[in-house]
Short mmCIF file of C-alpha atoms and ligand atoms in Angstrom, two decimals:
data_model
loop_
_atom_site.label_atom_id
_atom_site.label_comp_id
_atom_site.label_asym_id
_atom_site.label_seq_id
_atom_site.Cartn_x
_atom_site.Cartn_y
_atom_site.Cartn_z
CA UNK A 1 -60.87 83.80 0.13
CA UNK A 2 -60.01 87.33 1.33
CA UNK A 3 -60.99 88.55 5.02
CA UNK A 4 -60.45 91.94 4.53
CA UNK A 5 -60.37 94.78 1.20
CA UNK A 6 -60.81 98.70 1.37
CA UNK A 7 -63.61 98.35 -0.46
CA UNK A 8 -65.49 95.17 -1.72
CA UNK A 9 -67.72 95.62 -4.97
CA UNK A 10 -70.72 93.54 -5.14
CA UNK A 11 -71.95 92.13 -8.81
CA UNK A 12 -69.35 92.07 -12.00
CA UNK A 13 -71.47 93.23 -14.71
CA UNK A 14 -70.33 96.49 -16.87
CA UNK A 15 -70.89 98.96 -14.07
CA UNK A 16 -69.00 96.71 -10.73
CA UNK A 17 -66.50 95.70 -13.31
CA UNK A 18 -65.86 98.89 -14.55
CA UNK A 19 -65.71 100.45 -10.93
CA UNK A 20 -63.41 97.96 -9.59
CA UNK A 21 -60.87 98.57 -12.66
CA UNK A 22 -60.78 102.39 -12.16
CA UNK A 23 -60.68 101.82 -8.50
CA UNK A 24 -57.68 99.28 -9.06
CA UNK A 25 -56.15 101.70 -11.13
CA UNK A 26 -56.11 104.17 -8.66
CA UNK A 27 -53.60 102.21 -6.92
CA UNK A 28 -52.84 102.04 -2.95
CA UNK A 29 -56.89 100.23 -2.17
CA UNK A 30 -56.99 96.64 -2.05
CA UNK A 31 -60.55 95.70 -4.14
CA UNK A 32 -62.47 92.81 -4.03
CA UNK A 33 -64.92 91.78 -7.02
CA UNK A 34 -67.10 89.46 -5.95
CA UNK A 35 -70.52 87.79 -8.02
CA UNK A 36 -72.46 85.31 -7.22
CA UNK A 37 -72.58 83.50 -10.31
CA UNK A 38 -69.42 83.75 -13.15
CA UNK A 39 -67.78 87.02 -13.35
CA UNK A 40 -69.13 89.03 -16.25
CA UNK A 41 -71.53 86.51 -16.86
CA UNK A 42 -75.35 87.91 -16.18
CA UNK A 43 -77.25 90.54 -18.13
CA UNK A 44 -74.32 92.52 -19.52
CA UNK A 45 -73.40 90.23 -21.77
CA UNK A 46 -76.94 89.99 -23.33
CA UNK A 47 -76.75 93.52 -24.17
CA UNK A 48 -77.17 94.75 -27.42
CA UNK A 49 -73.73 96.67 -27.20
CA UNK A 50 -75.39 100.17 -28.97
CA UNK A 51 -74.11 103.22 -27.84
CA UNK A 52 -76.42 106.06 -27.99
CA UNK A 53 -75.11 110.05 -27.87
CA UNK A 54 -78.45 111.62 -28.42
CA UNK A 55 -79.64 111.68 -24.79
CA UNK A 56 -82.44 113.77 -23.18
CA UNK A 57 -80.31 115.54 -20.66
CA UNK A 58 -76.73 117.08 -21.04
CA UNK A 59 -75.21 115.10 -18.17
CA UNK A 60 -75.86 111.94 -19.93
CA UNK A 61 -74.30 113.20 -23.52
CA UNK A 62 -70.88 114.18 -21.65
CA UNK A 63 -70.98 111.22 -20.20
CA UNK A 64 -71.58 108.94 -23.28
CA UNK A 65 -69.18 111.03 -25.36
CA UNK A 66 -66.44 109.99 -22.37
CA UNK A 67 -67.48 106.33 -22.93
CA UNK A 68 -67.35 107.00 -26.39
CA UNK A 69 -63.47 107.96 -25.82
CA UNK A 70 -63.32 105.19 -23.68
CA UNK A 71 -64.39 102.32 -25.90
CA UNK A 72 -62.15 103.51 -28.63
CA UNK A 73 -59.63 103.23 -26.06
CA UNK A 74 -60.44 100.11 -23.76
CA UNK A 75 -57.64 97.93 -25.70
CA UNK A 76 -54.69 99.87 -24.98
CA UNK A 77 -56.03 101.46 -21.45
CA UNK A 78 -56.90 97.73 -20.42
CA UNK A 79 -55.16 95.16 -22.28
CA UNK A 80 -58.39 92.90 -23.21
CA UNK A 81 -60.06 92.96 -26.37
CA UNK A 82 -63.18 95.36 -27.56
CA UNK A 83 -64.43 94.90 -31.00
CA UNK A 84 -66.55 98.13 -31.89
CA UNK A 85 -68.38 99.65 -35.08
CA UNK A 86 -67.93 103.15 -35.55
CA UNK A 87 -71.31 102.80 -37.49
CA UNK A 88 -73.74 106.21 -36.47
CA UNK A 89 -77.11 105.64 -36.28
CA UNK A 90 -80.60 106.82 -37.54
CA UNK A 91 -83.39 108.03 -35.22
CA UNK A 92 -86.83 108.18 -37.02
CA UNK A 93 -90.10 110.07 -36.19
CA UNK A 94 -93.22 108.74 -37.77
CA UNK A 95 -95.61 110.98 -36.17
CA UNK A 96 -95.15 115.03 -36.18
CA UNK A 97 -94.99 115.40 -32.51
CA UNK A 98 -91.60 113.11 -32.66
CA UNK A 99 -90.47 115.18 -35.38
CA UNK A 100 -90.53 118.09 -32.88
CA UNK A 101 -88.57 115.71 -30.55
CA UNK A 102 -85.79 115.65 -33.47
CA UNK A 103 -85.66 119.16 -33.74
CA UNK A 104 -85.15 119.73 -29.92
CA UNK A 105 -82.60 116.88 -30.28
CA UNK A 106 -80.75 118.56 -33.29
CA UNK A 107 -80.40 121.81 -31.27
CA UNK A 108 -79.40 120.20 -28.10
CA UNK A 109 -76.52 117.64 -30.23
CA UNK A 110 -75.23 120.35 -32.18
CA UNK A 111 -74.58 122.63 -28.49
CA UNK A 112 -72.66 119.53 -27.07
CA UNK A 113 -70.87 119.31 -29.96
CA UNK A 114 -72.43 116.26 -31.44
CA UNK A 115 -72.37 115.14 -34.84
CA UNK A 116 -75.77 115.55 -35.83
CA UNK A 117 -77.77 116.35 -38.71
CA UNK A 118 -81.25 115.91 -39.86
CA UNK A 119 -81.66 114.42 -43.34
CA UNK A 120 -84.56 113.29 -45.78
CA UNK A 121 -86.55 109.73 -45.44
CA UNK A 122 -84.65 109.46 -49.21
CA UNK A 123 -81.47 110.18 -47.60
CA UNK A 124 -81.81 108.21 -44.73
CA UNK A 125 -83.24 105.20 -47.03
CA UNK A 126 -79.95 105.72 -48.75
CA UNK A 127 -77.86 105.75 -45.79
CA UNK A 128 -79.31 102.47 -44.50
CA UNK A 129 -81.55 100.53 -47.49
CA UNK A 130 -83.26 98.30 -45.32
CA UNK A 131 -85.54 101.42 -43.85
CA UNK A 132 -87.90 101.90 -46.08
CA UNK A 133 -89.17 105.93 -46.44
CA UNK A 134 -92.52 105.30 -46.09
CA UNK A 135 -94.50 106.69 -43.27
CA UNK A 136 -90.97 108.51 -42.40
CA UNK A 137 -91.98 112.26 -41.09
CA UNK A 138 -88.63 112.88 -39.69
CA UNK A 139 -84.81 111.56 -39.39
CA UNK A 140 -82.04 112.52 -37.22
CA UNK A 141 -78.34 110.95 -38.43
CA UNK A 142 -76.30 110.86 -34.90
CA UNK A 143 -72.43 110.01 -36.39
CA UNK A 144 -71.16 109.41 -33.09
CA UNK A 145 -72.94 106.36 -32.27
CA UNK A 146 -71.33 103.24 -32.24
CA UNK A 147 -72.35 99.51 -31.12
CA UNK A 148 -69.49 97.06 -29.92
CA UNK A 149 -69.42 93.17 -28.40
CA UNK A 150 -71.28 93.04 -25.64
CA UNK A 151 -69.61 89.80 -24.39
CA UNK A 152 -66.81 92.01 -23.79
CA UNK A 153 -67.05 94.47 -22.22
CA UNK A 154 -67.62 93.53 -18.09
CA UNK A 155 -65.25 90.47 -18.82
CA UNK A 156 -62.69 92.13 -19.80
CA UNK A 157 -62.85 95.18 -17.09
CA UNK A 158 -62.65 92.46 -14.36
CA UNK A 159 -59.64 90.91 -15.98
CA UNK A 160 -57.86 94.51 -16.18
CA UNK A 161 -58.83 94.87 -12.68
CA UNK A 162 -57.18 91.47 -11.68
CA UNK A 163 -54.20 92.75 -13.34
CA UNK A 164 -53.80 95.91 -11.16
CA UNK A 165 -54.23 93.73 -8.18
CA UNK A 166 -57.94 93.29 -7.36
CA UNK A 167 -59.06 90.06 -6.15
CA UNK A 168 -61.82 88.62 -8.34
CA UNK A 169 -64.21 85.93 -6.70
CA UNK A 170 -67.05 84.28 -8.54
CA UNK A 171 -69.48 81.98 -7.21
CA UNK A 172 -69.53 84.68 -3.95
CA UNK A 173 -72.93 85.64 -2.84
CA UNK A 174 -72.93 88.47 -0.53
CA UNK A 175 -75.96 87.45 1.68
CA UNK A 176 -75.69 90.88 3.61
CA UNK A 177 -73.36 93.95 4.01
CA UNK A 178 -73.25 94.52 7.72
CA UNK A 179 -73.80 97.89 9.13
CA UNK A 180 -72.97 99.06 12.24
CA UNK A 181 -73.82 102.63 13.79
CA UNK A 182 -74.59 104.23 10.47
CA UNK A 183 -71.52 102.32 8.71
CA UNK A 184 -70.37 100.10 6.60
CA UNK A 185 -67.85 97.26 8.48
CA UNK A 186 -68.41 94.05 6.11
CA UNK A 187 -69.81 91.81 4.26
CA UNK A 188 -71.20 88.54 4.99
CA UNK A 189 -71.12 86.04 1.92
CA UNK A 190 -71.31 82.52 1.15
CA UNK A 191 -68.10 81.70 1.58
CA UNK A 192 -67.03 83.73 5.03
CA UNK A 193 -66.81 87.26 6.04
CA UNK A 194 -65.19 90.06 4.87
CA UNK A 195 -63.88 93.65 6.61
CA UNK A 196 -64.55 96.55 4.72
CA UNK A 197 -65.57 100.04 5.12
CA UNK A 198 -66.96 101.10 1.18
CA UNK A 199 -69.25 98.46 -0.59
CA UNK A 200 -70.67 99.49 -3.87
CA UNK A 201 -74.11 97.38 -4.93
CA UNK A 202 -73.73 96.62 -8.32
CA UNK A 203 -75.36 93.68 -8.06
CA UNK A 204 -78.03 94.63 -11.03
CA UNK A 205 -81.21 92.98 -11.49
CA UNK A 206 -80.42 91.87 -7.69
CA UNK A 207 -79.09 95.20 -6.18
CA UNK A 208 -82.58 96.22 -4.50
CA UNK A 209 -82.34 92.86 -2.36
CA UNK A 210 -78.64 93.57 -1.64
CA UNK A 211 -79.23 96.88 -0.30
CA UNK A 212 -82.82 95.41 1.56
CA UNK A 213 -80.92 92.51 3.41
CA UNK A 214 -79.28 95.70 5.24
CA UNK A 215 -82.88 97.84 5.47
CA UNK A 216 -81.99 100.10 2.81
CA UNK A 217 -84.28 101.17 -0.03
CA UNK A 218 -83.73 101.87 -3.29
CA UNK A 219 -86.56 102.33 -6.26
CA UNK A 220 -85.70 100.57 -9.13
CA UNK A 221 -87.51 97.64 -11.07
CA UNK A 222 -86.17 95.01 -12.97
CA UNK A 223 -87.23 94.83 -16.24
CA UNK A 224 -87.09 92.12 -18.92
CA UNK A 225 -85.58 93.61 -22.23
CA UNK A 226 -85.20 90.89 -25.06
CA UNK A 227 -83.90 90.91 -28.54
CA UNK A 228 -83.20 88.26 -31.85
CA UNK A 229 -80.48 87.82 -33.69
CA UNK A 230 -81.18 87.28 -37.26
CA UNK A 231 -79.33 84.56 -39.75
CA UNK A 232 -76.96 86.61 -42.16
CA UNK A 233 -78.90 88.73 -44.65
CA UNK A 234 -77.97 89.93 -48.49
CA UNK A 235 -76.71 93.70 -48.63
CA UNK A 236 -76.13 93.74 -44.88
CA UNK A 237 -72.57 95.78 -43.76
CA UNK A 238 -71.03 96.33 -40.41
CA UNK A 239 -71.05 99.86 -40.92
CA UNK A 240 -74.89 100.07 -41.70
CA UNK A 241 -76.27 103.05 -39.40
CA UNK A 242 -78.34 101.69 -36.53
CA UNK A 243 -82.03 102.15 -36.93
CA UNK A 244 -84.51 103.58 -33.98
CA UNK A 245 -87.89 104.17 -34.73
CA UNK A 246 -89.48 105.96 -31.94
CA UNK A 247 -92.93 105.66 -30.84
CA UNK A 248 -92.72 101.92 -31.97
CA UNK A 249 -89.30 102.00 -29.81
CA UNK A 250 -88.18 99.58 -31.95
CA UNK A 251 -84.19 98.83 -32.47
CA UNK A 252 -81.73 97.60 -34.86
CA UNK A 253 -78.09 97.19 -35.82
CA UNK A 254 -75.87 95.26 -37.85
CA UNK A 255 -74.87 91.86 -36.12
CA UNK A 256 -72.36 89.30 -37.71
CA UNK A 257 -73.97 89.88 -41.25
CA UNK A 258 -77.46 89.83 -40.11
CA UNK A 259 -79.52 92.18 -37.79
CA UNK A 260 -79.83 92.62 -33.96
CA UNK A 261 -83.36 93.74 -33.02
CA UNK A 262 -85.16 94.37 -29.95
CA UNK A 263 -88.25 96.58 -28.67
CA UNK A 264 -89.30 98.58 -25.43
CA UNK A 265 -92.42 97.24 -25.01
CA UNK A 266 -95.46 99.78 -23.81
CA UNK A 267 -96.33 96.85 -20.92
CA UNK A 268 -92.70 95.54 -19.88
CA UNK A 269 -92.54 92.33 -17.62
CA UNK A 270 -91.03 93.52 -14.54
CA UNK A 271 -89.63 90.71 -11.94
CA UNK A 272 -89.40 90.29 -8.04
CA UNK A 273 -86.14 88.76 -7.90
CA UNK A 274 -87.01 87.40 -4.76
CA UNK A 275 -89.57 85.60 -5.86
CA UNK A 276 -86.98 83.57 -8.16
CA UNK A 277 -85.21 82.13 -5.87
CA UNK A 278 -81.73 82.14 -4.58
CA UNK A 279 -79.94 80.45 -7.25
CA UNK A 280 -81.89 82.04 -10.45
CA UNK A 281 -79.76 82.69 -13.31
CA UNK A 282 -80.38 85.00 -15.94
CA UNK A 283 -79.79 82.76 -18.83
CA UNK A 284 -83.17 80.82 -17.13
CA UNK A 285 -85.81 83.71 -17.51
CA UNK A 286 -89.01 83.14 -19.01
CA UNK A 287 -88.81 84.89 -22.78
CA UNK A 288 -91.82 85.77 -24.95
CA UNK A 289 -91.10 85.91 -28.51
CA UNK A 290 -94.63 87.36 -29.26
CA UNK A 291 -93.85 90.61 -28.03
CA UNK A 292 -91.07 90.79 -31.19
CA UNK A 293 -93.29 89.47 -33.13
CA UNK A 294 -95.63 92.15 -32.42
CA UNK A 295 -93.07 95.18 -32.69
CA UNK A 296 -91.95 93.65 -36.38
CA UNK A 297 -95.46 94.11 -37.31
CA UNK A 298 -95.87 97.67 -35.75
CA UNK A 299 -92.68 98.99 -37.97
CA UNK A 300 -93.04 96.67 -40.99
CA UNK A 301 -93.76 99.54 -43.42
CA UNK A 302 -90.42 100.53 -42.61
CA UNK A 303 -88.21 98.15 -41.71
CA UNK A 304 -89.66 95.10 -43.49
CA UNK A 305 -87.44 92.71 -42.48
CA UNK A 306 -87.29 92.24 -39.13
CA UNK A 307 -90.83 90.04 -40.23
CA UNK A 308 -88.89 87.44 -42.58
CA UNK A 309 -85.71 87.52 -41.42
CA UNK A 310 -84.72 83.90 -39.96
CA UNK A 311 -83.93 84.22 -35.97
CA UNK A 312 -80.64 82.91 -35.24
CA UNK A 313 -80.66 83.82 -31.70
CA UNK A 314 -83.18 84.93 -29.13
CA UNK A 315 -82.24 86.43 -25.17
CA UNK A 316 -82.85 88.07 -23.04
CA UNK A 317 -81.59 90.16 -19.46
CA UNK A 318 -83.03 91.95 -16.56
CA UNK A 319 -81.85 95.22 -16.38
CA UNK A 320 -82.83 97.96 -13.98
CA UNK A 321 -85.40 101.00 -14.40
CA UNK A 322 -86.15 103.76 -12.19
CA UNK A 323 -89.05 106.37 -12.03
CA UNK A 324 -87.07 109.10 -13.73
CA UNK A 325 -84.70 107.35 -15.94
CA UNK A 326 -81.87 108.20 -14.27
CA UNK A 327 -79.03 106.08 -12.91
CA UNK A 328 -78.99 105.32 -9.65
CA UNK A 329 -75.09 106.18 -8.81
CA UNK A 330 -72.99 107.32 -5.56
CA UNK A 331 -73.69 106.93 -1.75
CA UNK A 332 -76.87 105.77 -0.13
CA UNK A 333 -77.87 108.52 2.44
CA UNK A 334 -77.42 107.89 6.15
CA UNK A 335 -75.08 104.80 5.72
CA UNK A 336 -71.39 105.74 5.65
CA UNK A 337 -69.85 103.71 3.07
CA UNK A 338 -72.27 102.42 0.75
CA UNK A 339 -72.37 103.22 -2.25
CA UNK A 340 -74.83 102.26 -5.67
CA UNK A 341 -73.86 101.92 -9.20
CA UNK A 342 -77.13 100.53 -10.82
CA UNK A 343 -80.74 101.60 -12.23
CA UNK A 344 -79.11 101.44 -15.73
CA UNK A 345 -82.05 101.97 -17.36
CA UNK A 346 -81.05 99.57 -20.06
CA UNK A 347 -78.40 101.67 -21.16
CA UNK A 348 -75.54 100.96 -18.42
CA UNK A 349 -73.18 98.62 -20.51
CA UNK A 350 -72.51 102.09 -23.27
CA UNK A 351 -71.92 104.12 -20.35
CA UNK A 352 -70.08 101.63 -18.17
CA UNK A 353 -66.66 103.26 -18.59
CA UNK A 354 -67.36 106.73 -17.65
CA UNK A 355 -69.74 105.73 -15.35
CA UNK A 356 -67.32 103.66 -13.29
CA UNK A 357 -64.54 106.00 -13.64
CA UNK A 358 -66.70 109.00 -11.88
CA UNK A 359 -67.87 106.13 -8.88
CA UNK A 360 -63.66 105.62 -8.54
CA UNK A 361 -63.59 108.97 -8.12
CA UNK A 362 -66.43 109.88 -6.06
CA UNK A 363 -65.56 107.03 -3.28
CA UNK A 364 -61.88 107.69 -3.05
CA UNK A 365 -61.83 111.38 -3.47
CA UNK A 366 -65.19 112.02 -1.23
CA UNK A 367 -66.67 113.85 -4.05
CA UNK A 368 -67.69 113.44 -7.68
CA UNK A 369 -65.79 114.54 -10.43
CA UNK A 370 -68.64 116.10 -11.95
CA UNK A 371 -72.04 117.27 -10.48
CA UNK A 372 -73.86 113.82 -10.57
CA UNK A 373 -76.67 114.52 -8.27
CA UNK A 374 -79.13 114.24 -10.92
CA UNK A 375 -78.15 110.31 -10.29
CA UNK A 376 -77.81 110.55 -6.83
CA UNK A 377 -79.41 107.86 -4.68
CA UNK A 378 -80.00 110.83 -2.36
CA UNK A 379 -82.87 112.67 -4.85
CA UNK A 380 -84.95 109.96 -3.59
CA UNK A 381 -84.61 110.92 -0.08
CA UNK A 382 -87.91 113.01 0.87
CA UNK A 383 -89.74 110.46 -1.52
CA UNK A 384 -92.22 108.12 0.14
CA UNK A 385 -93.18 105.71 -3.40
CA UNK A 386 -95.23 102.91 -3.65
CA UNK A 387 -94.57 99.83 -5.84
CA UNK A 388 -97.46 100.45 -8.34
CA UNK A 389 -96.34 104.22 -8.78
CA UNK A 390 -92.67 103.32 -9.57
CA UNK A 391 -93.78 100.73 -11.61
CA UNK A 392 -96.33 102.79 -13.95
CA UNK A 393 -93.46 105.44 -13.78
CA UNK A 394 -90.57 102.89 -14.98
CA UNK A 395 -92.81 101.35 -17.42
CA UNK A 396 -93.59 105.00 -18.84
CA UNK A 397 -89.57 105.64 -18.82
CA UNK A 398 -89.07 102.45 -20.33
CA UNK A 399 -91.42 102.72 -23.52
CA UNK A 400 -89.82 106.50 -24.07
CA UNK A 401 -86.33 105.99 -23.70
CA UNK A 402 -86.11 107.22 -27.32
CA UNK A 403 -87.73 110.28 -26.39
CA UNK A 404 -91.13 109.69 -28.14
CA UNK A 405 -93.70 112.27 -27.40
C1 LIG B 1 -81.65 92.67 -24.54
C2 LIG B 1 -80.89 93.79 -23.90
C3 LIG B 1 -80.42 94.84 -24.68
C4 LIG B 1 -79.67 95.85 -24.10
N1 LIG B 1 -79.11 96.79 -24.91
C5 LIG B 1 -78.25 97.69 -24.39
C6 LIG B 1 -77.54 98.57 -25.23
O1 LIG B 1 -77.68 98.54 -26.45
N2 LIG B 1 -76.69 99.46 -24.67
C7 LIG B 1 -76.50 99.51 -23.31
O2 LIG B 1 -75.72 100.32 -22.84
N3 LIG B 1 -77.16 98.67 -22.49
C8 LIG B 1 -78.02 97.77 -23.00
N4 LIG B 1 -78.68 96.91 -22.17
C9 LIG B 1 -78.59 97.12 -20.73
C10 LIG B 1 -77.32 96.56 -20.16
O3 LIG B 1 -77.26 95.18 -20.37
C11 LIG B 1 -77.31 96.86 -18.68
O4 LIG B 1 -77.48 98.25 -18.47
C12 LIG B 1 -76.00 96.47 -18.01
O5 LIG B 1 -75.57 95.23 -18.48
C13 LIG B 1 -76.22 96.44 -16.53
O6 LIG B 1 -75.07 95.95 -15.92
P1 LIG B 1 -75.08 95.59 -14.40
O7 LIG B 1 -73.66 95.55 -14.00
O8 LIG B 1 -75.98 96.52 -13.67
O9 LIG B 1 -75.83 94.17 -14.30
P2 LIG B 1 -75.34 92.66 -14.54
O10 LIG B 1 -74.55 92.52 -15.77
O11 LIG B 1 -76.52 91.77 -14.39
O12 LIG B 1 -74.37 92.43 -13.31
C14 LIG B 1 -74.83 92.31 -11.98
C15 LIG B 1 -74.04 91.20 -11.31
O13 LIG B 1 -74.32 91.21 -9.93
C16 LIG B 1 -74.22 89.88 -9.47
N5 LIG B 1 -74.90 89.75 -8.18
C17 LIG B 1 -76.21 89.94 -7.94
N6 LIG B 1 -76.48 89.72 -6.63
C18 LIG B 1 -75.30 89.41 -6.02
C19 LIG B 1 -74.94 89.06 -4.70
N7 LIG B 1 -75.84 89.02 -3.70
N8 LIG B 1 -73.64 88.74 -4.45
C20 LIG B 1 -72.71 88.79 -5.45
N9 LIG B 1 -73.02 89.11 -6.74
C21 LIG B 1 -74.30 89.42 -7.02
C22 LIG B 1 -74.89 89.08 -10.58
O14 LIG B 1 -74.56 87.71 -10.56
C23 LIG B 1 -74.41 89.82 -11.82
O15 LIG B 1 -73.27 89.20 -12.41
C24 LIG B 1 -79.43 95.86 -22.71
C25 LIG B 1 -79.93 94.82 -21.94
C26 LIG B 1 -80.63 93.79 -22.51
C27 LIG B 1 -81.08 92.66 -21.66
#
């Protein structure tokens, strides 16, 4: 066990691993990766693995157009392997106010220089032939979307990161990051302490009790997100555009010959990790198939399979939301040297490369490499919020993250 790194990252899912490699890379800091379970091995690799363009804001699309660069990329810049679909995706509106949503989505893809265009139910039917036209008002083809192996992805950053010369230490819980006089000097974990001035909580589902063993605060919610695999289907390609129906904020994609599925529900199960106990492991939490059940009968008039297609597989993870659906990325205020890379929203593994670059950046260069203060721990700062509000607000964020009116 190290004593001592220039900066120890806490959790190894797609955002620590990814900050630790581009810190690595960097050269000259000695990095520590450190999880309390096996490295790579919570809710990042539950993900589905879809990478969506069309985002509300224009921070977030030049972002996910890096991490689209990125993943097409990650085998030569890292040496592991990424297998990824360059498949584009659908976005349906089955009520006229979402078709507004498509239009203001059209205009803002084609000014960031996405490839976007809207096209017919007929067309889009044609495109993918297991979404069925009917009740179809409106359909947005995004070509830049892409889904890859989730599995992947956090796995293989943390091995790249090895290879530049970080030290990688599963089975390490960080029990508390010790502040002294406004900053950062260590961490205490299970096995020993270590010196360090820069800690970055990445420790997902668990980062608000990282950060709340030290007295900080941080407002995000964990959030249960699950999804089914379904046996191999007839007719069903690799390359099939993804399919998002909006106000059902249902999902799907091509998946080893069958379909990957999953819903936003309008009343997600949110968790007090605490509550779970120390040695919870995501792989234990409690599922509810109903809830799929329930979403394959709201969208069955136009994606009728998801109701008879046999379930291969069924997980689930507990990623983070916040009250505005932002990320929650860069330094906590009024503690010198800690720094957050979380509040993914349920969209951090996509983003995980760029996102983990522009934290590199931001803690060795002292500044960002792009304005990111719309994710900056430090909106929150004037904020007093209580549980219920950021709750109600998460849960709202969480339902709409497809932009339904
Ligand atoms: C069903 C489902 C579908 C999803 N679909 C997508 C998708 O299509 N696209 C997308 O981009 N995202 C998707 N997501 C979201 C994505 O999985 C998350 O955004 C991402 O994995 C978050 O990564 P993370 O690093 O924050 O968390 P994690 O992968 O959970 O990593 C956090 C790590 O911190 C460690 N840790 C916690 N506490 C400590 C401690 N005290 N000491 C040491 N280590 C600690 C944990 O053991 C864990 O390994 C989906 C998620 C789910 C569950």
């Amino acid at each position: 066990m190290i004593r001592e790194a220039d900066v120890v990252v806490i959790g190894s899912g797609g955002l620590g691993a990814a900050t630790a490699y581009y810190l690595a890379k960097r050269g000259g800091l000695s990095v520590a990766l450190l999880d309390k379970h096996d490295i790579g091995s919570q809710t990042s690799p539950r993900a589905a693995g879809m990478v969506s363009c069309m985002r509300k804001g224009e921070l977030m699309i030049e972002l996910i157009k890096d991490a689209c660069r990125k993943i097409e990329t990650f085998t030569v810049e890292t040496g592991q392997p990424l297998d990824w679909v360059h498949s584009g995706s659908l976005k349906i509106a089955r009520r006229p106010q979402d078709a507004d949503v498509i239009a203001a989505d059209l205009d803002r893809g084609r000014r960031m220089g996405l490839d976007v265009e809207q096209v017919s139910p007929e067309e889009a039917h044609r495109l993918n032939p297991f979404l069925k036209p009917s009740g179809v008002v409106a359909a947005l083809r995004i070509g830049d979307d892409r889904y890859f192996d989730p599995t992947q992805v956090a796995i293989g950053f943390a091995r790249a990161a090895a290879a530049k010369g970080a030290t990688l230490s599963p089975r390490t819980d960080v029990i508390e990051v010790c502040i002294e006089g406004g900053k950062v000097t260590g961490v205490q974990t299970s096995s020993g302490p270590i010196q360090t001035a820069v800690v970055v909580d990445a420790a997902g589902a668990w980062t608000r009790q990282v950060a709340e063993a030290s007295g900080i605060r941080v407002p995000l919610v964990p959030t249960r997100q699950q999804l089914i695999v379904t046996d191999p289907l007839d007719g069903v390609r690799a390359d099939l555009p993804m399919l998002r129906i909006m106000d059902a904020a249902v999902y799907a994609r091509p998946c080893q010959g069958g379909f990957l599925w999953g819903v936003y529900e309008e009343d997600p199960r949110f968790f007090d990790m605490q509550s779970l106990g120390p040695s919870f492991d995501i792989k234990d939490m409690p599922l509810d198939i109903e809830v799929l059940r329930s979403a394959a009968d709201d969208v069955k008039a136009q994606i009728p399979i998801l109701q008879t297609a046999k379930v291969r597989e069924f997980r689930g993870g507990i990623p983070t939301m916040t009250a505005d659906g932002q990320h929650i990325l860069g330094p906590a205020p009024a503690v010198d040297g800690f720094f957050f890379a979380s509040g993914c929203n349920v969209a951090g593994l996509s983003i995980s490369p760029a996102v983990g670059e522009a934290l590199a950046a931001w803690i060795v260069d002292g500044k960002p490499p792009v304005d990111l203060s719309p994710m900056s721990p430090t909106r929150f700062n004037d904020q007093a919020w209580s549980e219920e509000q950021l709750r109600r607000e998460s849960a709202w964020q969480y339902r709409h993250f497809y932009g339904a009116a």
